[in-house]
Amino acid sequence: MDRLEPTLFEKSSPGRRGCTPPTGGVALVDPKAVLGDLVREEPPALPELGELQVLRHFMRLSQLNFSIDTNFYPLGSCTMKYNPRVNEQTARLAGFARLHPMQPVEAVQGALELMYDLQNDLQEITGMDGFTLQPAAGAHGEFTALLMAAAYFRDKGEKRTKVVVPDSSHGTNPASAALAGFEVVTIPTNPVGDVDLEQLKAVLNEEVACLMLTNPSTLGLFEQQIVEVARLVHDVGGLLYYDGANMNALLGVARPGDMGFDLVHLNLHKTMSTPHGGGGPGAGPVGARGALVDYLPGPRAGKTRDGFEFYQPSKSIGRVRMFWGNFLVLVRAYTYIRYHGPDGLRQVAEGAVMAANYVRMKVKEYFDMPYDRLCMHEFVLSAKTMKEKKGVRAMDVAKRLLDYGFHAPTVYFPLCVEEALMIEPTETEALETLDAFAEALVKIAHEDVGLVTSAPHNTPVGRADEARAARKPVLRWEEGAQ
Amino acid sequence: MDRLEPTLFEKSSPGRRGCTPPTGGVALVDPKAVLGDLVREEPPALPELGELQVLRHFMRLSQLNFSIDTNFYPLGSCTMKYNPRVNEQTARLAGFARLHPMQPVEAVQGALELMYDLQNDLQEITGMDGFTLQPAAGAHGEFTALLMAAAYFRDKGEKRTKVVVPDSSHGTNPASAALAGFEVVTIPTNPVGDVDLEQLKAVLNEEVACLMLTNPSTLGLFEQQIVEVARLVHDVGGLLYYDGANMNALLGVARPGDMGFDLVHLNLHKTMSTPHGGGGPGAGPVGARGALVDYLPGPRAGKTRDGFEFYQPSKSIGRVRMFWGNFLVLVRAYTYIRYHGPDGLRQVAEGAVMAANYVRMKVKEYFDMPYDRLCMHEFVLSAKTMKEKKGVRAMDVAKRLLDYGFHAPTVYFPLCVEEALMIEPTETEALETLDAFAEALVKIAHEDVGLVTSAPHNTPVGRADEARAARKPVLRWEEGAQ
Amino acid sequence: MNYIPHTPQDQQKMLEAAGLKTPADLFGYLPEEVKLGRDLDLAPGLTEHDLFRHLEGLARKNVLATRGSFLGAGAYHHYSPAVVDTVISRSEFLTAYTPYQPEVSQGTLQAIFEFQTMICELTGMDAANASVYDGSNATVESVLMALNTTNKPRVLISRGVHPHTREVLKTYLAAHDVHLDDVALGEDGRTKLGDVPEDTAAVLLQNPNFLGVIEDVTALTEKAHGAGALSIVSVQDPVSLALLKSPGACGADIAAGEAAPLGLPPSYGGPYVGFMACKKQFLRRLPGRLAGMTVDSSGKRVFCLTLQAREQHIRREKAASNICTNQGLCALAVTAYLALVGPQGLREAALTCLSLAEAFKKKLPAGYKLLFKSPTFHEVAVECPVDPVELNKKLAERGILGGYPLGADYPEFKNGMVFCFTEVNGAAELDNLLGDLKALVPAAAAAQEGARG
Amino acid sequence: MNYIPHTPQDQQKMLEAAGLKTPADLFGYLPEEVKLGRDLDLAPGLTEHDLFRHLEGLARKNVLATRGSFLGAGAYHHYSPAVVDTVISRSEFLTAYTPYQPEVSQGTLQAIFEFQTMICELTGMDAANASVYDGSNATVESVLMALNTTNKPRVLISRGVHPHTREVLKTYLAAHDVHLDDVALGEDGRTKLGDVPEDTAAVLLQNPNFLGVIEDVTALTEKAHGAGALSIVSVQDPVSLALLKSPGACGADIAAGEAAPLGLPPSYGGPYVGFMACKKQFLRRLPGRLAGMTVDSSGKRVFCLTLQAREQHIRREKAASNICTNQGLCALAVTAYLALVGPQGLREAALTCLSLAEAFKKKLPAGYKLLFKSPTFHEVAVECPVDPVELNKKLAERGILGGYPLGADYPEFKNGMVFCFTEVNGAAELDNLLGDLKALVPAAAAAQEGARG
Ligand SMILES: Cc1ncc(COP(=O)(O)O)c(C=O)c1O
Ligand SMILES: Cc1ncc(COP(=O)(O)O)c(C=O)c1O
């Protein structure tokens, strides 16, 4: 049976509808009379379906997805941990969900208190002096922080044009740096997976505004030379930027501020458990130390004797979005932090690191392990030998895992590892699940090559022809589109 | 891959937990000291799982189910129409969900108003003079009404020991009658699907308390002699009882009260769209006419000058449950009625009857059609010839429909039709769905016998060995149970 | 009418197929005298937005306590984790029917099986059903089981059984030739069972009883058994079973009651969910659905409804019970709740209840007296210095929902009130109550009491 | 810690596998100077129950209007049907990541494809992306597209564009060598575009603009095109597109803005969802995810992310944009909303908005004056007889959330206020507002106005 669902447009039938907006007893005007030739002649060709038909459409679509709630999802670098359901409840409280962003401050004291407390919590968690909650995602936070760095150096009268990133860095790092007007300098990883110090020294000079570092790195490794790295960057007057996407490994254990970082962003949609929603929304708050705090985007939540308020940091780079942030995401993150408290957050880090090392030990002899040492919350395997010997690539292993009911790891990232398989179990999975996943990986390593390279076999659809999609892009439905 | 899910008990691991109740800062006592030997020695062996593990367990279990939200569900006699999502929202309003049933009336005026208005709405819809909202389901309503009939005749000094039901009646009808202490007399259906009048006359006498009738009957047919039937029953001093499970066909079109019925129950979990929840909860309010109103279970919601109250009908048979009814089900039903208004409810009936007749016309030539006339909201096919000629039974057709993604019709009911397939499309399905379903039925009629008799093939599991289940019942999990 | 997806063209097509022209033709053949021939006299339909606002308005007319609720009396508010509502909101559970087709209902069936198992564990029994309507109906159905099993005509009913349940029992058995004898409570608030006549089918207790007192179930059960009667224990708050010796361990034959406190909100009393569990020998007398384990055509372990020969759709007037629709989704909520709290969480909740009640007893302000000295779980019966109904009105003004006044059901305790404490109250709310109770004692009564004490 | 299912035994097993003894050993090798060595200084953890109560307490400190909200200013409250929340609460949508593995992500992918299609339909454009952060970011990204496409250094920005968006634009382009020129509004409240310099990359408008006035997009677009500049139209409430000529039909090159009014609650401003749509020739410059149609290994129609060579994970510093995580679930809500209301429902909502605003204009009490005579959609700029901030305080006392005072952003309209009307207000709330506005006019002002009128 074809399990795929027709599009909304194919199901549309003129005259059906799934919602009647309120009319509110108002006498309707003739739009043509009011608007003249500003009026739209042809209504937009939206689909027409009844309420059940719409609901069923989306329920059936949902059945084609893997998700944390239904499947183990060890997608490296994405921290696919349990998204607590109580967060969904608190984010739906009328006093939050129905609040208008332009209400006067006296009418939003609860929201401001939450934001203020969250700023403080994030400061304490990272060892920073101030936070903005505006950025909508990690990349947005990176860009925000780099604009702050640019403004900071501008004020200091320093012309710094370069941002340094390791070759293991996430793609958003160099992309954000470029967007912020910097030239990107990439440095290699050394044989044990840390930053190559000599290469770093070679590129560091007075033109460098910033070194962007993920710690633990995207190799899942703690940067052991971090203190030295910080000293080197600061010695040339540069700033150290912390990509907090991997902060889950260090909650309550170590703080970027104590490592010498000047700027950080956190991915609340990873570390703080807010759901990914098939792509977003997220929240990427940015923290700063010392003089940089004044450059944070404004307005920020503040506290006065009479209550809570918004204020503009003295040298603010200005807004990076409308309104105040992805507020309901912040509510979820705040709920999560308050649930855990200091003890709980440390246990999160311990649990995540423990689980990753456990799986690593169970599978490492069956794959290449480019950096074979105690890992943090994730680790990176390589299918290099497998590819060379059997023609089985990382992507094949990933697809075959789908057949076992597990989501695929992140593949081909970081770029500095050939045939990379990046595995992040998170702290919220039961030992039995970790065992079953490790067993599946080991099994796949021994399976018939054809079976693996033609995988997946048990999923709703087979491998998609991505080349065809890109060659002649069909990006919207049209009669006869396919 | 085995898609089945281990039980909670098999997933349990000592020390895990999915919820920590609030402790509320109270100093804990030693239960042994307080309770002595009343104390439990061994804790109940409940399973121990983390929060995500529990959630994922139930999400995975849910994936093994068909449901209205995901599949067409033409289960005859069950009115599996769309369960509107707004009803779920109104039933979750804190002012309803958190309300304690023993709060004083002045604190529950909104709840009482809703119940009072619902009583009135149901009266108007059925043409009755009064309603109780206590019964929790249809069968509960039947039993309640029969107790009322018994009390009514007791008060009149009449000794009536019999309840008459047609052979097409639902099993709960005779079962309720027996539970209420009556002797059950079954009469046959005549060749056109109505009550056999001669047989009815033959059994009617002063010993008969009540004739229970479903109209439209479970054959999906309107009882055309209803006026005559009512006269006959009333002529011997008996009462006419309306099993309202099929009221969906007649909303705003005809009312049991106008047909001569004295007592009715409605299935709000059918006609008024409250979700079936895999078996319940429902609500089976009972309505009565004339003198019988005084016999309704109390307390009922009433209205005074100062607001709303509870009162006891003068000759009430007493409570049939704790508290006031399946209140949150009532909230959903009330929401549904208020959504539709008079116009909408009539359209419900029209739509349901239209859809049933449409499907009937499309499939009737491929099956036996014992009563081939304009139907109401459902119709009954028979696989008699199919069974005789090809060995394909109604159950086989039902199972094969599952392969096409449709839930099976009701089978082997009503008992008066051999190899019955009872199909109720409801008003909430799109024409395309009705077409696809009819096509599947026709296709199955022509399919390879082996394919059909060994169906289903595309479901999570195959046919269950029900004989084995009954032979040596395993009704609870135990180590080594299987 | 967004729930009906028929366009005018669709309607035309459907009508034509049946050889008809207008929707009215669908009903053309109905006898004229039964045709309504007018619109129903109901309020006009509302858009979803106006509808929701209307319901919000009604909900707002109900009053929720802001400083604590201490009302129990059969409905107990425990904390229900967010996951429970997620589970019962899941489309495939919410909008499925009774699992008649096991091939596409394993989710519901396995959950019922898990529910049955956990009810057995809690009650110490061998078998449990998939639910009945509510605690009172479960209790009444248990009595019917006993009557049918023993073929004896008498039931002894403790006055400690919930007044609603006792009333339902009377309603149900009005038509039967059965003697329902009340058994009084003693000075200690416990059921004072005298000699049990030999024609007794069952002795029915509630534990803890309606006045909050924990019964000596073992002793009462022995007495019942001595006369060849069954012992039935009704439980209105199964959270208590985490701490109290189970009915099964006390020797009882049937345990029944209300499972709603395990995960459902107070819901103004419904939908709740009755549970029934019994010893092995009575298994085939259980009413309602039963899920059992079996195998499918390929030998896989699966679940299905079983022993259906007891049921109305097979046996009609000879069925063990008339029940068809039960409280499935509520039982699912209970299953999810118990899986989440586990043995540890349930015990903690129960212990907090007990501890709060004990703290209340210790700190009871002058002017109030405990009605009984016997051990209690989370409800405490108190003699108030003023009319409890009036007292509750004053408490309500202070945002507190008071206890249950006993006068109407137990005239002998005119000024009696039962206060209930659960883990959602916490110490702070207990202090609110104690403070207000103290403040609301008439000076005279307090002084008098103080002098006495 | 119910989210972490590791028992002490589990921990032991995991640690042993890694050759370790205690959790602390996992971090033993970290440099001493970076180890925290103490607990974080945060409030202690709460049980779920206490947590929910705490958040309820915070939510209650926010004030919601009881007699009507007339605040728009970029955030518009339309009715969102219950099904929308059901869809976005669905586990498989809510807790999935970006659909990197199409084999197990067809649900998300097809929904994105449907979203893209509907955005194209609304805007009259050829291609749309899967969403960006919000309306301001969508607008800014459009400007970046224009800058990259034309390689010209100037952008003309109407002062009718939302002040926040203009601010974000300045923030983003601070680092770039770009001239951002403000274009003033005329007496009629419309953008008064003079000569467009030849080095202009784009002219940026908002329609309807921040003061509620509908722009002559066609004319402005022609002017832009005349100078070889692109025309970008920012839309803050796409409900307006049901009634207003689409940007595409007006000849614009890029349409971008905020889709949150299509199904999302006000949410105190986020998460919202920026949309971007453009003419075919700019398609490969679109930032963010794009879902495309293709076939799978068996020839079945399927969807996948496509044109990923534009993106950061492939192109790194050379990517079209740095965006990775977008607003997926919000876009799903929009998709569900549009599927539910359909063309008919969207038009009705829009028409009710328009009609309410027109009724407001007609019944405007003496003392208040319309700032502009030009056609408007659902926002109306008014000159108030008193300080609008003070006026709002008085309205708040009466349960009304007033309009947006213009003074801070548009000093020239010191007493200006923009009122917004949507279908959730209805005639009754409009009357509430009109009544209160009238009552709150100082007698003097009213008299003066009355004499004049
Ligand atoms: C290491 C790292 N940095 C940055 C990001 C970008 O975060 P976002 O997707 O929220 O923009 C990610 C997430 O994909 C990441 O894994
Ligand atoms: C015709 C008929 N009567 C009575 C009933 C019994 O209703 P319930 O299941 O709510 O007890 C049903 C439902 O199954 C039915 O279809």
Short mmCIF file of N, CA and C in Angstrom, two decimals, chain A residues 4 8 10 17-19 24 29 38 40 57 62 65-66 68-69 92 97 99-100 103 107 110-111 113 124 140 169 176 179 253 276-280 319 322 334 338 399 462-463 465 474-477 482, chain D residues 36 38 41 43 54 61-63 75 90-92 94-97 101 103-104 108 114 116-117 121-122 134 171-172 176 241 243 245 267-268 293-297 301 316 322 326 329 340 344 348 355 427:
data_model
loop_
_atom_site.label_atom_id
_atom_site.label_comp_id
_atom_site.label_asym_id
_atom_site.label_seq_id
_atom_site.Cartn_x
_atom_site.Cartn_y
_atom_site.Cartn_z
N LEU A 4 2.02 7.07 1.40
CA LEU A 4 2.18 8.51 1.28
C LEU A 4 0.84 9.20 1.13
N LEU A 8 -2.27 18.78 0.37
CA LEU A 8 -3.50 19.51 0.68
C LEU A 8 -4.21 19.95 -0.59
N GLU A 10 -4.11 18.59 -3.57
CA GLU A 10 -4.75 17.49 -4.28
C GLU A 10 -6.04 17.05 -3.59
N ARG A 17 -14.60 23.86 3.91
CA ARG A 17 -13.81 24.71 4.80
C ARG A 17 -13.67 24.06 6.16
N GLY A 18 -12.58 24.42 6.82
CA GLY A 18 -12.27 23.80 8.10
C GLY A 18 -12.37 24.75 9.27
N CYS A 19 -12.67 26.01 8.99
CA CYS A 19 -12.79 26.98 10.08
C CYS A 19 -13.61 28.16 9.62
N GLY A 24 -18.56 38.40 14.69
CA GLY A 24 -18.65 39.45 15.69
C GLY A 24 -19.76 40.45 15.47
N VAL A 29 -18.54 45.66 5.09
CA VAL A 29 -18.44 46.69 4.04
C VAL A 29 -18.15 46.00 2.70
N LEU A 38 -6.99 48.95 -4.93
CA LEU A 38 -6.02 48.25 -4.07
C LEU A 38 -6.49 46.83 -3.79
N ARG A 40 -7.73 43.02 -4.06
CA ARG A 40 -7.24 41.83 -4.75
C ARG A 40 -8.37 41.27 -5.62
N HIS A 57 -5.11 14.80 7.64
CA HIS A 57 -3.95 15.00 6.76
C HIS A 57 -2.67 15.14 7.59
N SER A 62 2.25 13.10 10.05
CA SER A 62 3.09 12.91 11.24
C SER A 62 3.54 11.46 11.35
N ASN A 65 7.01 10.50 10.20
CA ASN A 65 8.19 11.08 10.87
C ASN A 65 8.74 10.21 12.00
N PHE A 66 10.02 10.22 12.17
CA PHE A 66 10.63 9.80 13.44
C PHE A 66 10.66 11.03 14.36
N ILE A 68 11.68 12.24 18.81
CA ILE A 68 12.19 11.79 20.12
C ILE A 68 11.12 11.01 20.87
N ASP A 69 9.91 11.50 20.80
CA ASP A 69 8.85 10.86 21.57
C ASP A 69 8.60 9.42 21.12
N ARG A 92 1.79 27.25 27.43
CA ARG A 92 0.43 27.48 26.96
C ARG A 92 -0.43 28.22 27.98
N ALA A 97 0.72 32.98 26.69
CA ALA A 97 0.43 32.79 25.27
C ALA A 97 -0.42 33.93 24.71
N LEU A 99 -0.40 37.03 25.72
CA LEU A 99 0.17 38.35 26.05
C LEU A 99 0.66 39.04 24.77
N HIS A 100 0.27 40.29 24.63
CA HIS A 100 0.68 41.05 23.43
C HIS A 100 2.04 41.69 23.69
N GLN A 103 2.31 45.41 25.00
CA GLN A 103 1.64 45.87 26.21
C GLN A 103 2.60 46.69 27.07
N ALA A 107 1.87 45.95 32.62
CA ALA A 107 0.95 44.84 32.37
C ALA A 107 1.68 43.53 32.05
N GLY A 110 5.02 39.76 35.00
CA GLY A 110 5.35 38.34 35.11
C GLY A 110 6.32 37.90 34.02
N ALA A 111 6.07 38.38 32.82
CA ALA A 111 6.94 38.02 31.69
C ALA A 111 8.34 38.59 31.92
N GLU A 113 9.73 39.40 34.77
CA GLU A 113 10.38 38.70 35.88
C GLU A 113 10.99 37.39 35.38
N GLU A 124 24.79 32.70 35.45
CA GLU A 124 25.40 31.83 36.44
C GLU A 124 25.87 30.52 35.79
N HIS A 140 21.87 32.82 14.94
CA HIS A 140 21.47 34.20 15.21
C HIS A 140 22.28 34.78 16.37
N SER A 169 34.67 23.26 13.25
CA SER A 169 33.57 24.13 13.67
C SER A 169 32.32 23.91 12.84
N SER A 176 28.29 32.93 9.96
CA SER A 176 27.94 34.10 10.77
C SER A 176 29.04 35.15 10.71
N LEU A 179 28.83 36.92 7.46
CA LEU A 179 27.67 37.82 7.44
C LEU A 179 27.95 39.09 8.25
N VAL A 253 29.44 21.81 35.71
CA VAL A 253 30.75 21.18 35.82
C VAL A 253 31.86 22.19 35.51
N HIS A 276 12.52 20.79 19.07
CA HIS A 276 13.05 21.28 17.80
C HIS A 276 11.97 21.53 16.77
N GLY A 277 10.83 20.90 16.93
CA GLY A 277 9.70 21.23 16.08
C GLY A 277 9.93 20.98 14.60
N GLY A 278 10.78 20.02 14.26
CA GLY A 278 11.03 19.74 12.85
C GLY A 278 11.86 20.83 12.18
N GLY A 279 12.59 21.61 13.00
CA GLY A 279 13.44 22.64 12.39
C GLY A 279 13.52 23.91 13.22
N GLY A 280 12.66 24.07 14.16
CA GLY A 280 12.64 25.26 15.00
C GLY A 280 11.26 25.39 15.60
N ARG A 319 18.64 46.31 18.20
CA ARG A 319 17.83 45.08 18.11
C ARG A 319 18.38 44.12 17.07
N MET A 322 12.40 41.65 16.04
CA MET A 322 11.26 42.37 16.56
C MET A 322 10.98 41.87 17.98
N TYR A 334 13.13 28.22 30.87
CA TYR A 334 13.07 28.63 32.27
C TYR A 334 12.45 27.51 33.12
N ARG A 338 14.34 25.63 36.21
CA ARG A 338 13.76 25.63 37.56
C ARG A 338 13.42 24.21 38.01
N LYS A 399 21.51 5.13 7.10
CA LYS A 399 20.22 4.71 6.54
C LYS A 399 19.80 3.36 7.11
N GLY A 462 11.76 5.09 0.32
CA GLY A 462 13.17 4.76 0.13
C GLY A 462 14.02 6.02 0.00
N ARG A 463 15.29 5.84 -0.37
CA ARG A 463 16.17 7.00 -0.50
C ARG A 463 15.63 7.97 -1.55
N ASP A 465 15.79 10.89 -4.34
CA ASP A 465 16.71 11.31 -5.40
C ASP A 465 16.99 12.80 -5.24
N VAL A 474 11.41 21.70 -7.84
CA VAL A 474 9.96 21.90 -7.73
C VAL A 474 9.70 22.25 -6.28
N LEU A 475 9.48 23.54 -6.04
CA LEU A 475 9.41 24.03 -4.67
C LEU A 475 8.01 24.39 -4.23
N ARG A 476 7.07 24.22 -5.13
CA ARG A 476 5.69 24.48 -4.76
C ARG A 476 4.79 23.62 -5.61
N TRP A 477 3.60 23.35 -5.08
CA TRP A 477 2.68 22.50 -5.81
C TRP A 477 2.04 23.28 -6.92
N GLN A 482 3.75 16.99 -10.80
CA GLN A 482 4.37 15.66 -10.87
C GLN A 482 3.34 14.62 -11.27
N LEU D 36 34.32 23.89 37.97
CA LEU D 36 33.50 24.77 38.81
C LEU D 36 33.72 24.47 40.28
N ARG D 38 31.89 23.68 42.63
CA ARG D 38 30.81 24.03 43.57
C ARG D 38 29.50 23.85 42.83
N ASP D 41 24.86 28.49 41.52
CA ASP D 41 24.07 29.28 42.45
C ASP D 41 22.70 29.57 41.82
N ALA D 43 18.30 28.59 42.07
CA ALA D 43 17.25 28.12 42.97
C ALA D 43 17.18 26.60 42.90
N HIS D 54 4.37 27.58 40.21
CA HIS D 54 5.26 28.74 40.15
C HIS D 54 5.06 29.49 38.84
N LYS D 61 0.75 37.30 36.86
CA LYS D 61 1.20 38.69 37.06
C LYS D 61 1.09 39.52 35.79
N ASN D 62 0.82 38.85 34.68
CA ASN D 62 0.59 39.58 33.43
C ASN D 62 -0.89 39.89 33.31
N VAL D 63 -1.19 41.01 32.69
CA VAL D 63 -2.58 41.47 32.63
C VAL D 63 -3.15 41.26 31.23
N ALA D 75 1.91 42.91 15.83
CA ALA D 75 1.48 41.62 16.41
C ALA D 75 -0.04 41.60 16.38
N ARG D 90 1.54 17.51 18.17
CA ARG D 90 1.75 16.12 17.78
C ARG D 90 3.24 15.76 17.94
N SER D 91 3.49 14.71 18.71
CA SER D 91 4.87 14.32 19.04
C SER D 91 5.78 14.28 17.82
N GLU D 92 5.31 13.67 16.75
CA GLU D 92 6.18 13.44 15.60
C GLU D 92 6.54 14.73 14.88
N LEU D 94 6.48 17.80 16.81
CA LEU D 94 7.06 18.63 17.87
C LEU D 94 8.48 18.23 18.20
N THR D 95 8.76 16.94 18.25
CA THR D 95 10.07 16.50 18.76
C THR D 95 10.95 15.88 17.67
N ALA D 96 10.73 16.29 16.43
CA ALA D 96 11.64 15.89 15.36
C ALA D 96 12.63 17.02 15.11
N TYR D 97 13.78 16.68 14.55
CA TYR D 97 14.74 17.70 14.16
C TYR D 97 14.46 18.12 12.72
N GLN D 101 16.91 13.37 7.23
CA GLN D 101 16.77 12.02 6.68
C GLN D 101 15.37 11.92 6.07
N GLU D 103 13.78 9.79 4.52
CA GLU D 103 13.06 8.52 4.66
C GLU D 103 12.20 8.48 5.91
N VAL D 104 12.57 9.23 6.92
CA VAL D 104 11.79 9.22 8.15
C VAL D 104 11.35 10.64 8.53
N THR D 108 7.29 16.16 7.97
CA THR D 108 7.80 17.52 8.05
C THR D 108 8.06 18.08 6.66
N GLU D 114 4.11 22.33 1.46
CA GLU D 114 2.77 22.93 1.44
C GLU D 114 2.81 24.37 1.94
N GLN D 116 5.39 26.41 1.70
CA GLN D 116 6.00 27.19 0.61
C GLN D 116 4.96 27.54 -0.45
N THR D 117 4.15 26.55 -0.80
CA THR D 117 3.14 26.77 -1.83
C THR D 117 2.14 27.83 -1.40
N GLU D 121 1.15 31.50 -2.96
CA GLU D 121 -0.21 31.87 -3.34
C GLU D 121 -0.61 33.20 -2.71
N LEU D 122 -0.31 33.35 -1.45
CA LEU D 122 -0.70 34.58 -0.76
C LEU D 122 0.01 35.79 -1.33
N ASP D 134 11.77 35.75 12.04
CA ASP D 134 10.57 36.54 12.27
C ASP D 134 10.40 37.54 11.13
N THR D 171 21.04 47.46 12.67
CA THR D 171 21.96 46.59 13.42
C THR D 171 22.71 45.66 12.46
N TYR D 172 21.96 45.03 11.58
CA TYR D 172 22.55 44.04 10.68
C TYR D 172 23.55 44.66 9.72
N HIS D 176 28.32 46.67 7.27
CA HIS D 176 28.45 46.71 5.82
C HIS D 176 28.57 48.16 5.33
N LEU D 241 -3.59 40.00 2.98
CA LEU D 241 -3.40 39.57 1.59
C LEU D 241 -4.65 38.91 1.01
N LEU D 243 -7.43 40.35 0.97
CA LEU D 243 -8.20 41.45 0.38
C LEU D 243 -7.37 42.38 -0.49
N LYS D 245 -4.36 43.56 -3.07
CA LYS D 245 -3.59 43.12 -4.24
C LYS D 245 -2.24 42.59 -3.73
N SER D 267 1.66 35.47 22.05
CA SER D 267 2.89 34.85 22.58
C SER D 267 3.93 35.84 23.07
N TYR D 268 3.49 37.00 23.48
CA TYR D 268 4.43 38.06 23.88
C TYR D 268 5.54 38.25 22.86
N MET D 293 10.24 18.67 -4.39
CA MET D 293 9.60 17.41 -4.74
C MET D 293 10.61 16.57 -5.52
N THR D 294 10.62 15.27 -5.27
CA THR D 294 11.44 14.38 -6.08
C THR D 294 10.85 12.96 -6.00
N VAL D 295 11.63 11.95 -6.33
CA VAL D 295 11.13 10.59 -6.23
C VAL D 295 12.09 9.77 -5.37
N ASP D 296 11.58 8.69 -4.82
CA ASP D 296 12.46 7.83 -4.04
C ASP D 296 12.93 6.67 -4.91
N SER D 297 13.68 5.76 -4.30
CA SER D 297 14.31 4.68 -5.05
C SER D 297 13.29 3.81 -5.78
N ARG D 301 6.59 9.48 -5.31
CA ARG D 301 6.80 10.90 -5.10
C ARG D 301 7.17 11.16 -3.64
N ARG D 316 29.66 26.96 4.25
CA ARG D 316 30.33 27.66 5.35
C ARG D 316 30.39 29.17 5.08
N ASN D 322 23.54 32.56 7.20
CA ASN D 322 24.04 31.69 8.28
C ASN D 322 22.94 30.87 8.92
N ASN D 326 15.37 27.19 12.03
CA ASN D 326 14.44 28.26 11.66
C ASN D 326 13.23 28.23 12.60
N LEU D 329 8.17 24.71 13.46
CA LEU D 329 6.87 24.36 14.03
C LEU D 329 5.86 25.50 13.86
N LEU D 340 -7.06 25.20 7.14
CA LEU D 340 -8.37 25.19 7.81
C LEU D 340 -9.26 26.34 7.34
N GLN D 344 -11.87 31.12 1.60
CA GLN D 344 -13.13 31.69 2.07
C GLN D 344 -12.98 32.25 3.48
N GLU D 348 -13.06 36.12 4.85
CA GLU D 348 -14.04 36.57 5.85
C GLU D 348 -13.35 37.25 7.04
N SER D 355 -14.05 45.84 8.06
CA SER D 355 -15.35 46.42 8.40
C SER D 355 -15.34 47.04 9.78
N ALA D 427 -18.24 43.48 17.22
CA ALA D 427 -18.92 44.76 17.39
C ALA D 427 -19.03 45.17 18.85
#
